[in-house]
Amino acid sequence: MVTRRRFLWTSGLSLTAFREAPLVGQQPVKVNPAIQATAQRAPLEMRIDPAAQTAAELLAWQRQFRSVLTRLLGDFRPPVRWTTQVEQEVRLQDHTRQQLVLSANGHPSLPVYLLVPHRQTTRPGPGILALHGHGPFGYDTVAGRHDLPGVSEAITKSNYDYGRQLVAAGYVVCIPCMVPFGRRVDRAAYGGQDPCAVTFVRMQLLGKILMAENLRDCLWAYQLLKQQHFVIPDRIGCVGLSYGGRMTMLTAALEPSIRCAVVSGALNVMQERIQQRYSCGGQVIPGLLRYGDIPEIGSLIAPRSCIWETGSQDGLIVQPWADDAMSRMRQFYAHLGAADRLRRDRFQGGHRWNGELAFPMLKQVLTT
């Protein structure tokens, strides 16, 4: 077995792991009054108009907002050519787990898991891009690495091995490890500092955005998945929890060939976050609130199928912001004649993956 290596961003960052958890029982975060007032009157110049519009106008809005979002993020294009190193390949009961490292000139190396089911047929099948959230284990939880210390507890807490669940259902699953999490962070070096905040600031000084860097890696993993001979390239969905949910939304919004998405534990908006509580640097797109917010990004997925999972006890889902965000997206889907393709899975529980509506939707969209 090849020794596991760490892959940090090219600036040499070494940061601790940080989990964004609900602030249950804590005092509200104090926000500078001027910043709070500015956030309350954020322009949101391209906010979804509740008035009925034609499908042509809505599609034109999508093109315009996607263009604005692309400009705000900067260059997030994945490499066209790369080399793939196989670090480890393990045959398990129902699938083979490949631990890969993708390398390309001018980009940090990208660790990914590729989970391939043991099918009864050699015919290609659908694929899933599965994205992880905050936490010290990065992509290990999603892949179901119960053999690694501490991973089982994290999986149990958040039903976190949805990649492992999906490969058991017959999908080929690709799971990239994002920055600054898992093996792409030196957990001993930064004490109690938030790695997302520190990484965001350092990248800003170099003219880069952390969220855009991770978006590039998600799209890179998506391209890897599409190129597998056992994957049907136009039958790929994207799923994720927490920060993985946020990145699922963004990846599906900016890659129209992704067929469907499941966004779990991420139905909150930046206008709320900036006024009431801290939101990590990994979720910040500078200048976003001039034009729109999370509902506008989420509406770029329309008319493709999308499920938003929210737990009844998830302290990160704040009302009435969450309901308003969903309402804005529902209006957009409805005006496109696709109201039935946007659903909200409101389940009993906390900040965790659910899957009750997700698995049937993925099966319907990707296998029928």
Coordinates of C-alpha atoms in Angstrom, one line a residue:
M1 CA 0.0 0.0 0.0
V2 CA 1.3 3.4 -0.9
T3 CA 1.7 5.7 2.1
R4 CA -1.1 8.4 2.3
R5 CA 0.3 11.8 1.4
R6 CA -1.0 15.3 2.2
F7 CA -1.9 17.6 -0.6
L8 CA -2.0 21.3 0.4
W9 CA -2.7 24.3 -1.8
T10 CA 0.3 25.5 -3.7
S11 CA 1.0 28.4 -1.3
G12 CA 2.1 25.8 1.2
L13 CA -0.9 26.2 3.5
S14 CA -1.0 24.0 6.6
L15 CA -4.2 24.4 8.5
T16 CA -6.3 22.8 11.2
A17 CA -9.6 21.1 10.5
F18 CA -12.7 22.9 11.4
R19 CA -16.3 21.8 11.6
E20 CA -19.1 24.2 11.1
A21 CA -21.6 23.1 13.8
P22 CA -24.8 24.6 15.0
L23 CA -24.3 27.2 17.8
V24 CA -26.8 25.5 20.1
G25 CA -27.2 27.3 23.4
Q26 CA -24.7 30.0 22.5
Q27 CA -25.2 33.8 22.5
P28 CA -26.0 35.4 19.2
V29 CA -22.9 36.6 17.3
K30 CA -22.4 40.3 17.5
V31 CA -22.1 42.0 14.1
N32 CA -20.7 45.5 13.4
P33 CA -23.9 47.6 13.1
A34 CA -22.8 49.2 9.9
I35 CA -22.1 45.9 8.3
Q36 CA -25.4 44.5 9.5
A37 CA -27.3 47.6 8.1
T38 CA -25.5 47.2 4.8
A39 CA -26.4 43.5 4.6
Q40 CA -30.0 44.3 5.3
R41 CA -30.2 46.5 2.3
A42 CA -27.9 44.4 0.0
P43 CA -28.8 45.3 -3.6
L44 CA -29.5 41.8 -4.9
E45 CA -29.9 43.5 -8.3
M46 CA -30.7 40.2 -10.1
R47 CA -32.9 38.8 -7.4
I48 CA -35.6 36.4 -8.8
D49 CA -38.7 38.4 -9.7
P50 CA -41.8 36.8 -8.2
A51 CA -43.9 38.2 -11.1
A52 CA -44.7 35.7 -13.8
Q53 CA -42.3 35.8 -16.7
T54 CA -41.9 33.9 -20.0
A55 CA -39.7 30.9 -20.2
A56 CA -37.5 32.8 -22.7
E57 CA -37.0 35.6 -20.2
L58 CA -36.2 33.2 -17.4
L59 CA -33.6 31.4 -19.5
A60 CA -32.1 34.7 -20.5
W61 CA -31.9 35.6 -16.8
Q62 CA -30.1 32.3 -16.2
R63 CA -27.5 33.1 -18.8
Q64 CA -26.9 36.6 -17.5
F65 CA -26.7 35.5 -13.8
R66 CA -24.4 32.5 -14.7
S67 CA -22.2 35.0 -16.5
V68 CA -22.1 37.3 -13.5
L69 CA -21.3 34.4 -11.1
T70 CA -18.6 33.2 -13.4
R71 CA -17.0 36.6 -13.4
L72 CA -17.2 36.9 -9.6
L73 CA -15.5 33.5 -9.2
G74 CA -12.7 34.0 -11.7
D75 CA -11.0 31.1 -13.5
F76 CA -12.3 27.8 -12.2
R77 CA -11.8 25.7 -15.3
P78 CA -10.4 22.2 -14.6
P79 CA -7.3 21.0 -16.6
V80 CA -7.9 19.4 -19.9
R81 CA -5.1 16.9 -19.5
W82 CA -3.7 15.2 -16.4
T83 CA -2.0 12.1 -15.1
T84 CA -3.7 9.7 -12.8
Q85 CA -1.7 7.8 -10.1
V86 CA -3.3 4.8 -8.4
E87 CA -2.3 4.9 -4.7
Q88 CA -4.4 2.0 -3.6
E89 CA -7.1 -0.4 -5.0
V90 CA -9.1 -2.4 -2.6
R91 CA -11.8 -5.0 -3.6
L92 CA -14.6 -4.9 -1.1
Q93 CA -17.8 -7.0 -0.9
D94 CA -19.9 -5.0 -3.3
H95 CA -17.5 -2.5 -4.9
T96 CA -13.8 -1.7 -5.7
R97 CA -12.4 1.4 -4.0
Q98 CA -9.7 3.1 -6.0
Q99 CA -7.6 5.8 -4.2
L100 CA -6.3 8.1 -7.0
V101 CA -4.3 11.3 -7.3
L102 CA -4.8 13.6 -10.3
S103 CA -1.9 15.8 -11.3
A104 CA -1.7 18.6 -13.9
N105 CA 0.8 21.4 -14.6
G106 CA -0.1 24.6 -12.8
H107 CA -2.6 23.0 -10.4
P108 CA -2.4 21.4 -6.9
S109 CA -2.7 17.7 -7.1
L110 CA -6.2 16.4 -6.4
P111 CA -6.9 13.2 -4.3
V112 CA -10.1 11.4 -5.2
Y113 CA -11.8 8.1 -4.4
L114 CA -13.4 6.2 -7.3
L115 CA -15.9 3.7 -6.1
V116 CA -16.9 1.1 -8.7
P117 CA -19.8 -1.3 -8.1
H118 CA -19.5 -5.0 -8.8
R119 CA -22.2 -5.2 -11.5
Q120 CA -23.6 -8.3 -13.1
T121 CA -23.2 -6.6 -16.5
T122 CA -20.4 -4.9 -18.3
R123 CA -22.7 -2.3 -19.7
P124 CA -21.9 1.3 -18.6
G125 CA -24.1 2.8 -15.8
P126 CA -24.9 6.1 -14.1
G127 CA -22.4 8.0 -12.0
I128 CA -22.5 10.3 -8.9
L129 CA -20.2 13.1 -7.9
A130 CA -20.3 13.0 -4.1
L131 CA -18.9 16.0 -2.2
H132 CA -17.9 16.1 1.5
G133 CA -18.5 18.9 4.0
H134 CA -16.4 20.3 6.9
G135 CA -14.5 18.1 9.2
P136 CA -11.1 16.6 9.8
F137 CA -11.6 13.5 7.5
G138 CA -12.4 15.2 4.2
Y139 CA -13.5 12.6 1.7
D140 CA -12.9 9.6 3.9
T141 CA -16.3 9.8 5.5
V142 CA -18.2 9.9 2.2
A143 CA -16.3 6.9 1.0
G144 CA -17.2 4.9 4.2
R145 CA -13.6 4.5 5.4
H146 CA -14.5 2.7 8.7
D147 CA -11.0 1.3 8.8
L148 CA -9.6 4.8 9.6
P149 CA -9.5 6.1 13.2
G150 CA -12.5 8.4 14.1
V151 CA -14.3 8.0 10.8
S152 CA -17.0 5.7 12.0
E153 CA -18.1 8.2 14.7
A154 CA -18.4 10.9 12.1
I155 CA -20.4 8.7 9.8
T156 CA -22.8 7.6 12.5
K157 CA -23.4 11.2 13.6
S158 CA -24.2 12.6 10.1
N159 CA -25.1 9.5 8.1
Y160 CA -22.0 10.6 6.3
D161 CA -21.1 7.6 4.1
Y162 CA -23.6 8.5 1.3
G163 CA -21.0 7.7 -1.3
R164 CA -20.7 4.2 0.1
Q165 CA -24.5 4.0 0.1
L166 CA -24.7 5.1 -3.5
V167 CA -22.1 2.6 -4.8
A168 CA -24.1 -0.1 -3.0
A169 CA -27.1 1.1 -5.0
G170 CA -25.2 0.5 -8.3
Y171 CA -23.7 3.9 -9.1
V172 CA -20.1 4.7 -9.9
V173 CA -19.1 7.3 -7.3
C174 CA -16.3 9.8 -7.5
I175 CA -15.4 11.7 -4.3
P176 CA -12.8 14.5 -4.5
C177 CA -11.0 15.8 -1.4
M178 CA -11.3 19.6 -1.1
V179 CA -9.2 22.3 0.5
P180 CA -8.6 22.7 3.5
F181 CA -9.9 19.3 4.7
G182 CA -8.8 15.8 5.3
R183 CA -5.4 15.0 3.8
R184 CA -5.2 18.5 2.2
V185 CA -4.6 20.2 5.6
D186 CA -2.0 19.9 8.3
R187 CA -4.2 19.7 11.3
A188 CA -1.4 20.2 13.8
A189 CA -0.1 23.5 12.5
Y190 CA -2.8 26.2 13.2
G191 CA -4.1 25.5 16.6
G192 CA -7.7 26.8 17.1
Q193 CA -7.7 29.0 14.0
D194 CA -10.3 28.4 11.4
P195 CA -8.6 27.0 8.3
C196 CA -11.3 28.2 5.9
A197 CA -10.9 31.8 7.0
V198 CA -7.1 31.7 6.9
T199 CA -7.0 29.9 3.5
F200 CA -9.6 32.4 2.1
V201 CA -7.5 35.4 3.2
R202 CA -4.3 34.0 1.9
M203 CA -5.8 33.1 -1.5
Q204 CA -7.4 36.6 -1.7
L205 CA -3.9 38.1 -1.4
L206 CA -2.9 36.0 -4.4
G207 CA -6.0 36.9 -6.4
K208 CA -7.8 33.6 -5.9
I209 CA -11.1 32.5 -4.2
L210 CA -11.2 29.4 -2.1
M211 CA -14.6 28.4 -3.3
A212 CA -13.5 28.8 -6.9
E213 CA -10.5 26.6 -6.3
N214 CA -12.7 23.9 -4.9
L215 CA -15.2 24.3 -7.7
R216 CA -12.3 23.6 -10.2
D217 CA -11.5 20.4 -8.3
C218 CA -15.2 19.3 -8.2
L219 CA -15.4 19.9 -12.0
W220 CA -12.1 18.1 -12.4
A221 CA -13.5 15.0 -10.6
Y222 CA -16.6 15.3 -12.7
Q223 CA -14.5 15.1 -15.9
L224 CA -12.7 12.1 -14.5
L225 CA -16.0 10.4 -13.8
K226 CA -17.3 11.2 -17.3
Q227 CA -14.3 9.6 -18.9
Q228 CA -14.7 6.2 -17.2
H229 CA -15.7 3.6 -19.8
F230 CA -18.2 2.1 -17.3
V231 CA -20.0 5.4 -16.8
I232 CA -22.8 6.8 -19.0
P233 CA -21.4 10.4 -19.4
D234 CA -24.8 12.1 -19.7
R235 CA -26.2 10.3 -16.6
I236 CA -24.3 11.8 -13.7
G237 CA -25.8 13.4 -10.6
C238 CA -24.2 15.4 -7.8
V239 CA -24.8 15.2 -4.1
G240 CA -23.4 16.6 -0.9
L241 CA -23.9 17.5 2.8
S242 CA -23.2 20.8 4.5
Y243 CA -20.3 22.5 2.6
G244 CA -20.6 19.5 0.3
G245 CA -24.2 20.6 -0.2
R246 CA -23.1 24.2 -1.0
M247 CA -20.5 22.9 -3.5
T248 CA -23.1 20.6 -5.0
M249 CA -25.3 23.6 -5.6
L250 CA -22.5 25.6 -7.2
T251 CA -21.1 22.7 -9.3
A252 CA -24.5 21.8 -10.7
A253 CA -25.4 25.5 -11.3
L254 CA -22.3 26.0 -13.4
E255 CA -22.1 22.6 -15.1
P256 CA -25.4 22.2 -17.0
S257 CA -24.6 18.7 -18.1
I258 CA -25.0 17.4 -14.5
R259 CA -28.4 15.8 -14.7
C260 CA -29.6 16.3 -11.1
A261 CA -28.5 17.4 -7.6
V262 CA -29.2 16.7 -3.9
V263 CA -28.2 19.6 -1.7
S264 CA -28.3 18.6 2.0
G265 CA -27.9 20.8 5.0
A266 CA -27.2 24.0 3.0
L267 CA -30.6 25.8 2.7
N268 CA -29.3 29.1 4.1
V269 CA -28.4 32.4 2.5
M270 CA -25.4 34.7 2.8
Q271 CA -27.5 37.7 3.5
E272 CA -28.6 36.0 6.7
R273 CA -25.2 34.6 7.6
I274 CA -23.5 38.0 7.3
Q275 CA -26.0 39.5 9.8
Q276 CA -26.3 36.7 12.4
R277 CA -23.5 34.3 12.4
Y278 CA -20.1 33.5 10.9
S279 CA -19.9 31.7 7.6
C280 CA -16.6 30.1 6.7
G281 CA -14.3 31.5 4.0
G282 CA -14.9 28.4 1.9
Q283 CA -18.5 29.6 1.2
V284 CA -17.7 33.3 0.4
I285 CA -18.0 34.7 -3.2
P286 CA -16.8 38.3 -2.9
G287 CA -19.4 40.7 -4.3
L288 CA -22.2 38.1 -4.5
L289 CA -24.8 40.2 -2.6
R290 CA -24.7 43.0 -5.1
Y291 CA -26.4 40.6 -7.6
G292 CA -28.1 37.8 -5.7
D293 CA -27.8 35.1 -3.1
I294 CA -28.1 31.3 -2.7
P295 CA -31.6 31.1 -4.2
E296 CA -30.4 32.8 -7.4
I297 CA -27.4 30.3 -7.6
G298 CA -29.8 27.4 -6.9
S299 CA -32.1 28.5 -9.6
L300 CA -29.4 28.0 -12.2
I301 CA -30.0 24.3 -11.7
A302 CA -33.5 24.6 -13.1
P303 CA -35.3 22.9 -14.8
R304 CA -33.1 19.9 -13.8
S305 CA -34.3 17.9 -10.8
C306 CA -33.0 19.1 -7.4
I307 CA -33.8 18.1 -3.8
W308 CA -32.9 20.3 -0.8
E309 CA -32.7 18.3 2.5
T310 CA -33.3 20.1 5.8
G311 CA -33.4 18.6 9.2
S312 CA -35.9 19.8 11.7
Q313 CA -33.2 20.2 14.4
D314 CA -30.5 21.6 12.1
G315 CA -29.3 24.8 13.8
L316 CA -27.7 26.0 10.5
I317 CA -31.1 26.2 8.8
V318 CA -32.5 29.6 10.0
Q319 CA -36.1 30.7 9.6
P320 CA -37.7 32.6 7.9
W321 CA -34.7 32.8 5.6
A322 CA -34.8 29.1 4.6
D323 CA -38.5 29.2 3.7
D324 CA -38.0 32.4 1.7
A325 CA -35.0 31.0 -0.2
M326 CA -37.0 27.9 -1.1
S327 CA -40.0 30.1 -2.2
R328 CA -37.8 32.0 -4.6
M329 CA -36.5 28.9 -6.2
R330 CA -40.0 27.4 -6.3
Q331 CA -41.2 30.4 -8.2
F332 CA -38.4 30.1 -10.7
Y333 CA -39.0 26.4 -11.3
A334 CA -42.8 26.9 -11.5
H335 CA -42.5 29.6 -14.1
L336 CA -40.3 27.3 -16.2
G337 CA -43.1 24.6 -16.0
A338 CA -40.8 22.4 -13.8
A339 CA -42.4 22.8 -10.4
D340 CA -42.3 19.0 -9.8
R341 CA -38.6 18.8 -10.3
L342 CA -37.8 20.9 -7.2
R343 CA -38.5 19.2 -3.8
R344 CA -37.6 19.8 -0.2
D345 CA -37.0 16.9 2.1
R346 CA -37.9 18.1 5.6
F347 CA -37.0 15.3 7.9
Q348 CA -36.8 14.8 11.6
G349 CA -33.2 15.2 12.7
G350 CA -30.2 17.4 12.7
H351 CA -27.4 18.4 10.4
R352 CA -27.1 15.1 8.5
W353 CA -27.7 13.4 5.2
N354 CA -31.1 11.8 4.9
G355 CA -31.7 10.3 1.4
E356 CA -35.3 9.4 1.7
L357 CA -36.4 11.4 -1.3
A358 CA -32.9 11.6 -2.8
F359 CA -32.5 7.9 -3.7
P360 CA -35.8 7.6 -5.6
M361 CA -35.2 10.8 -7.5
L362 CA -31.6 9.7 -8.5
K363 CA -33.0 6.4 -9.7
Q364 CA -35.7 8.0 -11.7
V365 CA -33.5 10.6 -13.3
L366 CA -30.3 8.6 -13.9
T367 CA -31.5 5.0 -14.5
T368 CA -34.9 5.3 -16.3

